[in-house]
Coordinates of C-alpha atoms and ligand atoms in Angstrom, one line a residue:
M281 CA 0.2 0.0 0.0
A282 CA 1.5 3.4 -0.8
T283 CA 0.7 6.5 1.0
A284 CA 0.8 10.3 -0.1
S285 CA 4.1 11.7 1.6
A286 CA 2.5 15.5 1.8
V287 CA 5.0 17.7 3.8
R288 CA 3.4 20.4 5.3
E289 CA 5.1 23.0 7.1
V290 CA 4.1 26.4 9.0
F291 CA 5.3 29.3 8.2
H292 CA 6.1 31.7 10.8
F293 CA 6.3 35.8 10.1
S294 CA 8.6 36.9 12.2
S295 CA 8.4 41.0 11.6
P296 CA 6.2 43.3 13.3
F297 CA 3.4 42.8 10.7
S298 CA 3.0 38.6 12.0
A299 CA 0.4 40.8 14.6
V300 CA -1.4 41.6 11.3
L301 CA -1.6 37.7 10.2
L302 CA -3.8 35.8 12.3
L303 CA -2.5 32.5 10.0
A304 CA 0.2 32.5 8.0
E305 CA 0.2 29.2 6.6
L306 CA 3.4 28.1 4.0
L307 CA 2.4 25.3 2.2
L308 CA 4.9 23.0 0.2
L309 CA 2.8 19.4 0.3
A310 CA 6.2 17.6 -1.9
Q311 CA 4.5 15.8 -4.9
A312 CA 3.2 13.0 -4.2
P313 CA 4.1 10.1 -5.8
A314 CA 1.1 8.5 -7.7
F315 CA -0.4 5.6 -6.1
N316 CA -1.6 3.3 -9.2
I317 CA -1.9 -0.4 -9.5
A318 CA -4.3 -1.7 -12.4
S319 CA -7.1 -3.6 -10.9
P320 CA -10.6 -3.5 -11.7
F321 CA -11.4 -1.1 -8.9
C322 CA -12.9 2.1 -8.5
H323 CA -9.7 3.9 -6.7
H324 CA -11.2 7.1 -6.0
H325 CA -7.8 8.9 -5.6
I326 CA -8.5 11.3 -2.7
P327 CA -7.1 15.0 -4.0
R328 CA -3.7 16.2 -2.1
A329 CA -4.0 18.6 -0.8
R330 CA -2.3 21.2 -2.5
E331 CA -4.9 20.5 -4.8
V332 CA -7.6 21.5 -2.4
I333 CA -8.2 24.9 -1.9
Y334 CA -9.9 25.2 1.4
K335 CA -11.9 27.6 2.9
V336 CA -13.6 30.1 0.1
Y337 CA -14.6 32.7 1.1
L338 CA -18.3 33.0 -0.8
K339 CA -20.6 36.5 -0.3
E340 CA -23.7 35.6 1.9
S341 CA -27.3 35.6 -0.4
R342 CA -28.9 38.6 0.8
V343 CA -32.5 37.3 0.3
M344 CA -32.8 34.2 -0.2
K345 CA -36.8 32.4 0.8
R346 CA -36.3 29.0 -0.6
N347 CA -39.1 26.6 -1.4
I348 CA -39.0 23.2 0.1
N349 CA -39.2 21.7 -2.7
E350 CA -35.8 22.8 -4.1
H351 CA -33.1 20.7 -5.7
L352 CA -29.4 20.5 -5.6
R353 CA -28.6 22.9 -8.2
I354 CA -24.9 21.4 -10.0
K355 CA -23.5 23.7 -13.0
T356 CA -22.2 21.1 -14.9
I357 CA -19.5 22.9 -17.5
Y358 CA -18.2 20.7 -20.4
D359 CA -14.7 21.1 -21.0
R360 CA -13.3 21.7 -24.6
S361 CA -12.1 18.1 -24.2
V362 CA -15.7 17.2 -24.5
E363 CA -16.5 18.9 -27.3
E364 CA -14.0 17.2 -29.4
L365 CA -15.1 13.7 -28.9
L366 CA -16.4 11.9 -31.7
P367 CA -20.2 12.9 -32.2
E368 CA -21.7 9.7 -31.0
K369 CA -19.9 10.0 -27.7
K370 CA -20.3 13.5 -27.5
H371 CA -23.9 13.5 -27.7
L372 CA -23.8 10.1 -25.4
I373 CA -22.0 12.4 -22.7
K374 CA -23.8 15.5 -23.1
N375 CA -27.4 14.7 -24.3
K376 CA -27.7 11.0 -22.0
L377 CA -25.1 10.5 -19.5
F378 CA -24.6 13.7 -17.2
P379 CA -28.2 14.7 -17.6
Q380 CA -29.4 11.9 -15.9
A381 CA -27.3 11.4 -13.8
I382 CA -27.2 15.1 -12.4
S383 CA -31.1 15.1 -12.3
Y384 CA -30.8 11.9 -10.4
L385 CA -28.4 13.5 -7.8
E386 CA -30.3 16.8 -8.1
K387 CA -33.9 15.4 -7.3
T388 CA -32.5 13.7 -4.1
F389 CA -30.1 16.0 -3.1
Q390 CA -30.3 19.8 -1.6
V391 CA -28.2 21.7 0.0
R392 CA -28.5 23.0 3.7
K393 CA -27.6 26.3 2.9
P394 CA -27.5 27.2 -0.2
M395 CA -25.2 30.4 -1.9
A396 CA -26.7 33.1 -3.7
T397 CA -23.7 32.7 -6.1
V398 CA -20.2 30.9 -6.5
L399 CA -17.0 32.7 -7.4
L400 CA -14.1 30.4 -7.0
S401 CA -10.3 30.9 -5.1
R402 CA -7.3 31.2 -7.4
Q403 CA -4.5 28.8 -7.0
C404 CA -1.3 30.4 -5.9
V405 CA 2.2 30.1 -7.9
T406 CA 4.3 29.0 -4.9
N407 CA 1.0 26.7 -3.2
Q408 CA 1.9 29.0 -0.4
Y409 CA -0.8 31.8 1.0
L410 CA -1.4 33.7 3.9
R411 CA -5.3 34.5 5.2
K412 CA -5.2 38.1 6.7
K413 CA -6.8 38.9 9.8
D414 CA -10.9 40.0 9.4
D415 CA -10.6 39.3 5.5
P416 CA -11.6 35.9 4.5
H417 CA -9.6 35.8 1.3
R418 CA -6.4 33.9 0.5
Y419 CA -3.6 35.7 -0.7
C420 CA -0.9 34.3 -2.7
R421 CA 2.8 35.1 -2.1
E422 CA 4.0 36.7 -4.8
A423 CA 1.8 35.5 -7.7
C424 CA -2.0 33.6 -8.3
A425 CA -1.3 30.6 -10.8
E426 CA -1.4 31.4 -14.0
H427 CA -4.4 28.7 -14.0
T428 CA -6.1 27.5 -11.5
K429 CA -7.0 24.1 -12.0
C430 CA -10.2 21.6 -10.9
G431 CA -8.6 18.4 -11.7
P432 CA -7.3 18.4 -15.1
V433 CA -9.7 21.0 -16.0
I434 CA -8.8 24.4 -16.2
V435 CA -11.1 27.1 -14.6
P436 CA -12.8 29.8 -16.7
E437 CA -11.0 33.4 -15.6
E438 CA -14.9 34.3 -15.3
H439 CA -15.5 32.0 -12.7
L440 CA -12.5 32.8 -9.7
Q441 CA -12.1 35.9 -7.7
Q442 CA -9.6 38.9 -7.9
C443 CA -6.0 37.5 -7.4
R444 CA -5.2 38.7 -4.0
V445 CA -1.0 38.5 -3.3
C446 CA 1.7 39.9 -0.3
N447 CA 5.1 40.1 -1.2
T448 CA 7.5 37.2 0.2
N449 CA 7.3 38.7 3.8
G450 CA 3.4 38.7 3.3
R451 CA 3.2 42.7 2.9
N452 CA 2.1 44.9 1.0
C453 CA -1.2 42.9 -0.1
Q454 CA -3.2 43.7 -2.6
T455 CA -5.8 43.1 -5.4
I456 CA -4.7 43.2 -8.9
G457 CA -6.9 42.6 -12.2
E458 CA -10.6 43.4 -12.8
A459 CA -12.9 42.8 -9.9
D460 CA -14.6 40.0 -8.8
K461 CA -17.5 39.3 -11.1
E462 CA -20.9 38.3 -9.7
G463 CA -20.3 34.8 -10.4
I464 CA -22.5 31.8 -10.8
R465 CA -25.8 32.3 -10.3
D466 CA -27.9 29.5 -8.9
A467 CA -25.5 27.4 -8.6
D468 CA -24.5 24.9 -5.5
F469 CA -22.0 22.8 -7.0
I470 CA -19.7 23.6 -10.0
L471 CA -19.2 20.5 -12.1
Y472 CA -16.5 20.4 -14.7
V473 CA -16.3 17.8 -16.9
S474 CA -14.0 16.8 -19.4
A475 CA -13.1 14.1 -21.2
L476 CA -8.7 14.3 -21.5
T477 CA -6.7 10.6 -21.8
T478 CA -4.8 11.6 -18.9
E479 CA -2.6 9.2 -16.9
R480 CA -4.8 7.7 -14.8
C481 CA -7.1 6.6 -17.8
G482 CA -4.2 4.1 -18.9
Q483 CA -3.4 2.8 -16.0
E484 CA -6.4 2.0 -14.3
N485 CA -9.3 1.0 -17.1
I486 CA -11.6 3.5 -16.0
I487 CA -14.4 4.9 -17.3
A488 CA -14.5 8.1 -15.0
Y489 CA -13.2 9.4 -11.8
A490 CA -14.2 12.7 -9.7
A491 CA -13.4 14.8 -7.1
Y492 CA -14.1 17.7 -5.3
C493 CA -11.7 20.3 -5.8
Q494 CA -12.9 23.8 -3.9
L495 CA -14.3 24.1 -0.3
E496 CA -16.7 26.8 1.0
A497 CA -15.3 29.0 4.1
D498 CA -18.7 28.3 6.3
M499 CA -19.7 24.6 7.0
D500 CA -16.8 23.2 4.3
R501 CA -19.0 22.0 1.6
P502 CA -17.5 21.1 -1.5
I503 CA -18.8 24.0 -4.1
A504 CA -16.6 22.3 -7.6
G505 CA -15.8 19.8 -8.8
Y506 CA -14.8 17.5 -11.7
A507 CA -15.2 14.3 -13.3
N508 CA -13.3 13.2 -16.0
L509 CA -14.2 10.7 -18.7
C510 CA -11.5 8.3 -20.4
P511 CA -12.3 8.7 -24.0
N512 CA -11.6 5.0 -24.9
M513 CA -13.7 3.7 -22.3
I514 CA -16.5 5.8 -23.2
S515 CA -19.3 3.0 -25.1
T516 CA -21.7 4.0 -27.3
Q517 CA -23.0 0.3 -27.3
P518 CA -27.2 0.5 -25.6
Q519 CA -26.5 -2.6 -23.5
E520 CA -23.6 -0.6 -21.2
F521 CA -25.7 2.8 -20.4
I522 CA -26.8 1.6 -17.1
G523 CA -23.7 0.8 -16.0
M524 CA -21.8 3.9 -17.2
L525 CA -24.6 5.8 -15.6
S526 CA -24.2 4.4 -12.2
T527 CA -20.4 5.2 -12.6
V528 CA -21.3 8.6 -13.4
K529 CA -23.3 9.3 -10.6
H530 CA -21.0 7.1 -7.7
E531 CA -17.9 9.3 -9.1
I532 CA -20.2 12.8 -8.8
I533 CA -21.4 11.0 -5.2
H534 CA -17.3 11.5 -4.3
A535 CA -17.6 14.4 -5.5
L536 CA -20.1 16.1 -3.4
G537 CA -19.4 13.8 -0.2
F538 CA -18.8 10.2 -0.1
S539 CA -14.8 10.8 0.4
A540 CA -12.1 10.1 3.3
G541 CA -10.5 13.0 2.3
L542 CA -14.1 14.7 3.3
F543 CA -14.7 12.9 6.8
A544 CA -13.1 15.4 9.1
F545 CA -14.9 17.9 7.4
Y546 CA -18.5 17.3 8.2
H547 CA -21.2 19.3 10.2
D548 CA -23.3 17.7 13.0
D549 CA -27.5 18.4 12.5
D550 CA -26.6 21.8 14.3
G551 CA -24.0 22.9 11.9
N552 CA -21.1 22.3 13.9
P553 CA -18.0 20.5 12.9
L554 CA -17.6 16.9 14.2
T555 CA -14.0 17.5 14.2
A556 CA -12.4 19.8 15.9
R557 CA -10.7 22.6 14.1
Y558 CA -7.6 24.6 14.7
A559 CA -7.0 28.3 14.8
N560 CA -7.0 28.3 11.1
G561 CA -10.4 26.6 10.7
L562 CA -9.0 23.3 9.7
P563 CA -8.8 19.9 11.4
L564 CA -5.4 18.3 12.1
F565 CA -3.6 17.0 8.8
N566 CA -2.5 12.9 9.0
E567 CA 1.1 13.4 7.5
S568 CA 1.1 9.1 6.9
L569 CA -2.6 9.3 5.5
G570 CA -2.3 12.1 3.6
V571 CA -5.8 13.1 4.6
Y572 CA -7.1 15.4 7.1
Q573 CA -7.4 13.4 10.2
W574 CA -11.1 12.5 10.9
S575 CA -12.6 12.4 14.7
D576 CA -14.1 9.5 16.3
K577 CA -17.6 11.1 15.8
V578 CA -16.9 10.2 12.2
I579 CA -15.0 6.8 12.0
R580 CA -14.7 4.3 14.6
K581 CA -12.4 1.4 14.3
A582 CA -13.6 -1.8 15.9
V583 CA -12.0 -5.9 15.9
R584 CA -14.7 -8.8 14.8
L585 CA -14.4 -12.5 16.2
W586 CA -13.0 -13.5 12.4
D587 CA -14.1 -17.8 12.1
V588 CA -12.2 -19.1 9.8
R589 CA -11.2 -22.6 8.0
D590 CA -9.9 -25.3 11.1
N591 CA -12.2 -23.9 13.8
N592 CA -9.9 -20.8 14.0
I593 CA -10.7 -17.3 15.3
L594 CA -8.6 -14.6 13.9
P595 CA -9.5 -11.0 14.9
H596 CA -10.3 -8.8 11.8
N597 CA -9.5 -5.2 12.1
I598 CA -12.6 -2.6 10.2
F599 CA -13.4 1.2 10.2
L600 CA -17.2 1.9 11.0
L601 CA -18.6 5.1 9.7
V602 CA -20.8 5.8 13.0
T603 CA -22.4 9.6 11.9
P604 CA -26.3 9.3 13.4
K605 CA -28.3 8.4 10.0
V606 CA -26.1 6.0 8.7
V607 CA -26.2 3.6 12.3
E608 CA -29.8 3.6 12.0
E609 CA -30.6 3.1 8.2
A610 CA -27.9 0.4 8.5
R611 CA -29.8 -0.4 11.8
K612 CA -32.5 -1.2 10.1
H613 CA -32.0 -2.7 7.1
F614 CA -29.7 -5.8 8.4
D615 CA -32.1 -5.8 11.7
C616 CA -29.3 -5.5 13.6
P617 CA -29.9 -3.2 16.2
N618 CA -26.4 -3.4 18.6
L619 CA -24.4 -2.8 15.0
E620 CA -22.1 0.7 15.8
G621 CA -21.7 2.1 12.4
M622 CA -21.7 0.6 8.8
E623 CA -18.2 -0.6 7.8
L624 CA -16.1 0.3 5.3
E625 CA -14.0 -1.2 2.5
N626 CA -10.7 -2.8 4.1
Q627 CA -9.2 -3.4 1.0
G628 CA -8.4 -2.4 -2.3
G629 CA -5.7 0.4 -2.1
I630 CA -5.9 3.4 -0.5
G631 CA -8.5 5.1 -3.1
T632 CA -10.9 1.9 -3.1
E633 CA -10.5 1.2 0.9
L634 CA -12.7 3.5 2.9
N635 CA -13.9 5.5 0.4
H636 CA -16.3 2.6 -0.2
W637 CA -18.5 0.5 1.8
E638 CA -17.9 -3.2 2.4
K639 CA -18.2 -5.6 -0.7
R640 CA -19.4 -8.1 1.6
L641 CA -21.8 -6.8 3.6
L642 CA -23.6 -4.3 0.8
E643 CA -22.3 -6.0 -2.8
N644 CA -24.6 -4.5 -5.0
E645 CA -24.9 -1.5 -3.4
A646 CA -23.6 1.4 -5.7
M647 CA -20.8 2.9 -3.7
T648 CA -19.4 -0.4 -2.8
G649 CA -15.8 -0.4 -4.9
S650 CA -16.7 -2.4 -8.2
Q651 CA -19.2 -3.4 -10.2
T652 CA -20.5 -6.5 -10.4
Q653 CA -24.4 -5.9 -10.9
N654 CA -27.2 -4.6 -10.4
R655 CA -25.9 -1.2 -8.9
V656 CA -28.6 0.5 -6.3
F657 CA -27.9 3.6 -4.5
S658 CA -29.8 2.8 -1.0
R659 CA -30.8 4.8 2.0
I660 CA -27.3 4.3 3.4
T661 CA -25.7 5.7 0.8
L662 CA -28.6 8.7 0.9
A663 CA -27.6 8.8 5.1
L664 CA -24.4 9.4 4.3
M665 CA -24.9 12.4 2.1
E666 CA -26.9 13.5 5.0
D667 CA -24.8 12.7 8.1
T668 CA -22.5 15.3 5.6
G669 CA -24.3 17.7 7.7
W670 CA -24.6 19.8 4.1
Y671 CA -27.3 17.8 2.6
K672 CA -31.1 17.5 3.4
V673 CA -32.0 13.6 1.6
N674 CA -35.0 13.5 -0.2
Y675 CA -35.1 9.1 0.6
S676 CA -38.1 8.5 -1.8
M677 CA -35.3 8.4 -4.2
A678 CA -33.3 5.7 -2.5
E679 CA -33.5 2.0 -4.6
K680 CA -34.1 -1.1 -3.2
L681 CA -31.3 -2.8 -1.9
E682 CA -32.0 -6.6 -1.2
W683 CA -28.6 -8.0 -0.6
G684 CA -28.7 -8.8 3.3
R685 CA -31.5 -7.5 4.3
G686 CA -32.8 -8.1 7.6
K687 CA -30.2 -11.1 8.0
G688 CA -29.2 -10.2 11.4
C689 CA -26.4 -9.3 13.4
D690 CA -24.2 -12.3 12.5
F691 CA -24.4 -11.7 8.4
V692 CA -22.9 -8.5 9.6
M693 CA -20.6 -8.6 12.8
K694 CA -19.2 -12.3 11.5
S695 CA -17.1 -13.9 8.9
C696 CA -19.1 -15.0 5.8
K697 CA -17.8 -18.9 6.8
Y698 CA -19.3 -18.4 9.6
W699 CA -22.9 -17.1 8.3
I700 CA -21.9 -19.9 5.6
N701 CA -21.9 -23.1 8.4
Q702 CA -24.9 -21.4 10.7
Q703 CA -26.9 -21.6 7.6
Q704 CA -25.9 -25.2 6.8
R705 CA -26.7 -26.4 10.3
K706 CA -30.1 -24.7 10.0
K707 CA -30.7 -26.2 6.8
E708 CA -31.5 -23.3 5.5
P709 CA -30.0 -21.8 2.1
V710 CA -26.4 -19.6 2.1
A711 CA -27.8 -16.8 0.1
P712 CA -26.4 -13.7 -0.4
Y713 CA -23.6 -16.2 -0.6
C714 CA -23.0 -19.4 -2.3
D715 CA -20.8 -22.7 -2.2
T716 CA -20.6 -23.7 -5.5
L717 CA -17.3 -24.8 -7.4
R718 CA -17.5 -22.8 -11.2
S719 CA -17.6 -26.0 -13.5
N720 CA -17.5 -26.7 -17.2
P721 CA -20.5 -26.3 -18.4
L722 CA -21.4 -23.4 -16.6
Q723 CA -24.1 -24.2 -13.0
L724 CA -25.9 -21.2 -14.0
T725 CA -28.4 -20.5 -11.0
C726 CA -30.8 -16.7 -11.1
R727 CA -29.8 -13.9 -9.1
Q728 CA -31.6 -13.6 -6.3
D729 CA -33.6 -11.3 -7.6
Q730 CA -34.4 -13.5 -10.6
R731 CA -33.5 -10.8 -13.0
A732 CA -30.6 -12.3 -14.4
V733 CA -29.0 -15.5 -14.6
A734 CA -25.9 -15.6 -12.4
V735 CA -23.0 -18.3 -11.5
C736 CA -21.3 -18.9 -8.5
N737 CA -17.8 -16.9 -8.4
L738 CA -16.1 -19.3 -6.2
Q739 CA -12.5 -20.2 -7.8
K740 CA -9.4 -21.9 -7.4
F741 CA -6.5 -19.1 -6.7
P742 CA -3.1 -19.9 -7.5
Q743 CA -2.0 -19.3 -4.4
P744 CA -3.2 -19.5 -0.9
L745 CA -5.3 -16.9 0.2
P746 CA -4.2 -14.9 3.3
Q747 CA -5.2 -17.2 6.6
E748 CA -7.9 -14.7 7.4
Y749 CA -10.0 -15.4 4.2
Q750 CA -9.7 -19.3 4.0
Y751 CA -13.4 -20.1 4.4
F752 CA -13.8 -23.8 3.6
D753 CA -13.0 -27.1 5.4
S754 CA -14.6 -29.1 3.1
L755 CA -15.8 -28.3 -0.4
Y756 CA -16.7 -31.2 -3.3
G757 CA -13.7 -32.6 -5.1
V758 CA -11.7 -30.4 -3.5
L759 CA -8.5 -31.8 -1.8
P760 CA -7.9 -31.2 2.2
K761 CA -4.4 -30.1 0.7
D762 CA -6.0 -27.5 -1.5
L763 CA -8.9 -25.6 0.1
P764 CA -6.8 -22.3 1.5
H765 CA -6.8 -21.7 -2.6
Y766 CA -10.8 -21.4 -2.5
G767 CA -12.2 -18.2 -2.2
G768 CA -15.2 -15.7 -4.0
S769 CA -13.2 -14.2 -7.3
V770 CA -13.7 -10.9 -5.5
E771 CA -10.8 -9.9 -3.1
I772 CA -12.9 -6.5 -1.7
A773 CA -15.3 -8.8 -1.1
D774 CA -13.1 -10.3 1.6
Y775 CA -13.4 -13.5 -0.7
C776 CA -16.6 -14.2 0.1
P777 CA -18.4 -16.7 -2.8
F778 CA -21.6 -15.4 -4.2
S779 CA -23.8 -15.7 -7.3
Q780 CA -22.9 -13.2 -9.8
E781 CA -23.8 -11.6 -13.4
F782 CA -21.3 -12.9 -16.5
S783 CA -21.0 -11.4 -19.9
W784 CA -20.5 -13.2 -22.7
H785 CA -17.2 -12.2 -25.4
L786 CA -16.9 -13.9 -28.5
S787 CA -13.7 -14.0 -29.9
G788 CA -13.0 -11.7 -27.5
E789 CA -15.3 -8.5 -28.1
F790 CA -18.1 -7.9 -25.5
Q791 CA -21.0 -10.1 -26.9
R792 CA -23.9 -9.2 -24.2
S793 CA -24.4 -9.8 -20.2
S794 CA -26.9 -11.8 -18.1
D795 CA -29.2 -9.4 -17.5
C796 CA -32.1 -10.3 -18.3
R797 CA -34.1 -6.6 -18.8
I798 CA -31.1 -5.5 -20.9
L799 CA -32.6 -6.2 -24.2
E800 CA -29.8 -6.5 -26.3
N801 CA -29.3 -9.4 -24.2
Q802 CA -31.9 -11.1 -25.6
P803 CA -30.7 -11.8 -29.1
E804 CA -33.1 -15.1 -29.8
T805 CA -30.6 -16.7 -31.8
M806 CA -27.6 -15.6 -30.1
V807 CA -29.5 -17.5 -26.5
Q808 CA -29.5 -20.5 -28.8
R809 CA -26.0 -20.5 -29.8
N810 CA -24.3 -19.1 -26.9
M811 CA -26.0 -20.4 -23.9
G812 CA -24.8 -24.2 -25.6
Q813 CA -21.3 -23.7 -25.4
I814 CA -19.9 -20.2 -24.0
P815 CA -16.9 -19.5 -25.6
F816 CA -15.5 -17.3 -23.0
A817 CA -17.1 -16.2 -19.9
S818 CA -16.4 -13.5 -17.7
F819 CA -17.9 -11.6 -14.3
K820 CA -18.8 -8.0 -14.1
S821 CA -16.0 -6.0 -11.8
Q822 CA -15.6 -3.0 -13.0
L823 CA -17.2 0.2 -13.4
S824 CA -18.9 -0.8 -16.4
L825 CA -16.1 -2.2 -17.7
W826 CA -15.5 -6.8 -18.1
N827 CA -12.9 -8.5 -16.8
S828 CA -10.2 -9.6 -19.7
A829 CA -12.0 -12.8 -21.0
E830 CA -11.0 -16.2 -18.7
R831 CA -11.7 -19.3 -19.9
N832 CA -13.6 -21.5 -17.4
Ligands
LIG1066 C1 -39.2 13.2 -3.4 O1 -38.8 12.1 -4.1 C2 -40.1 11.9 -5.0 C3 -40.2 10.8 -6.0 O2 -39.3 11.4 -6.9 C4 -40.9 13.1 -5.3 O3 -42.1 12.3 -5.6 C5 -41.1 14.2 -4.2 O4 -42.0 14.8 -4.6 C6 -39.6 14.3 -3.5 N1 -39.9 14.7 -1.9 C7 -39.5 16.1 -2.4 C8 -39.6 16.7 -1.4 O5 -38.9 16.8 -3.1
LIG1067 C1 -2.5 9.3 11.2 O1 -3.2 7.8 10.7 C2 -2.3 6.3 10.7 C3 -2.5 5.6 9.4 O2 -3.8 5.6 9.7 C4 -2.8 6.4 12.5 O3 -2.2 5.4 13.0 C5 -2.0 7.7 12.6 O4 -2.6 7.8 14.2 C6 -2.6 9.0 13.2 N1 -2.5 10.2 13.4 C7 -3.4 10.6 14.1 C8 -2.8 12.0 14.8 O5 -4.6 10.7 14.0

């Protein structure tokens, strides 16, 4: 696991002028090594602290009478790179993908404390800035950067505040250039959408990624962010649309609030920060994590007693999100009244872990770390957005999540081995888990909701799994010495085996998936041709991306 190393130093002004300066911060953030593992997960890159502008001052609105039914207002700005795409792709993005994703998010969320207009802050040429007493603006040391960027996108001049600078000694502070314009009206969040083939696109096989870039001063709510689509991964095939749509929604939710880089900035219902602040108004920066450190009102560690094979019980360390609405919704969902919080992903490295719900527990919830099947945005994700303190939420926009529903405390607090064995003893189905090996011909079953055919993803790994994830004491047709090699194919689901949709590939080309609701998946001739002899079948395991075909 790579950790972003960030060096943060405080710049002390030892001049008579220091009295003028309430806070003088010198941010010298060493270029952190880019984190990259090629893997089929959603790696939400938490933006480095130096790429984010915190405490952006926005003018309070003068008159603000808002209708109760008013929605979150996302202003989408398409970068030139989107305009330059092939016409079909451009049309897909601008007329279908983003309008539909944003419409869902706008209907689901509403900002608690809206601002009249948004005018973003400028980046500094040196990454060094200071703040003056009785002045809410940020002053750059020496000069403002030529361009202010939000992720890979250059922010248009008319979206930016005036440049404010002080000299090297923090004196002679002044504004430069034209006075502030009005800013962007009727918007709570500015989303810059680009389609640039960035380094990440090449490295990670992803469709899109997004993050926030500026947070306002009053509540620390993100007011701007970006979403970059990797042009080569955008598919105009209709059967891929649902997956891409949920990927785009998933990514924008990271930018709006669900990010380990934002946990320390969450507020309670009364508008007070859940994590203590320092004189500069910011929480403590954790150098080793590369993020602002959250308090235990947001995230808590816990240890579970974890049953594995050979009657061993190991300690299993987890992180729980413990804010009130999330706790309430998680308890209701699993029917576990003493559940302390909703477990966060513990695998997949920085970017996947902590930034998603635990895959083992909420498999097809859209805010888990990889796409497997039928993604839904559940009440638990909406509860998290409410618990940021920034949004009100319309729960009737939540989609129904069947996975884990009403399964009780043993399901959510014990290993899947414990659960599977307990169900077997009671002679009850082990669903949502499964325990049949993938074999040739494929043993097809129906997914729990009967909407797709699926296959148990229990498989043999070339290496033994870590002891913590060895769940089988016996398996039909498997030698005892080989049992440590067996587990579900999805690592971030703690290798628990479950029935999963898959896709058909013919000569390496994607043909169709096993979702019965998608019309393109049901060409009669293909069904007959392929059901009998499936040349290649692979599980869905990436945000609308198929694994490279594996032979069965
Ligand atoms: C919540 O969403 C539902 C379904 O879209 C809608 O009918 C209802 O009017 C919304 N409620 C509010 C308060 O916006
Ligand atoms: C920073 O993060 C590391 C790794 O999670 C943790 O061990 C350490 O206690 C944190 N530091 C503070 C000051 O909380």
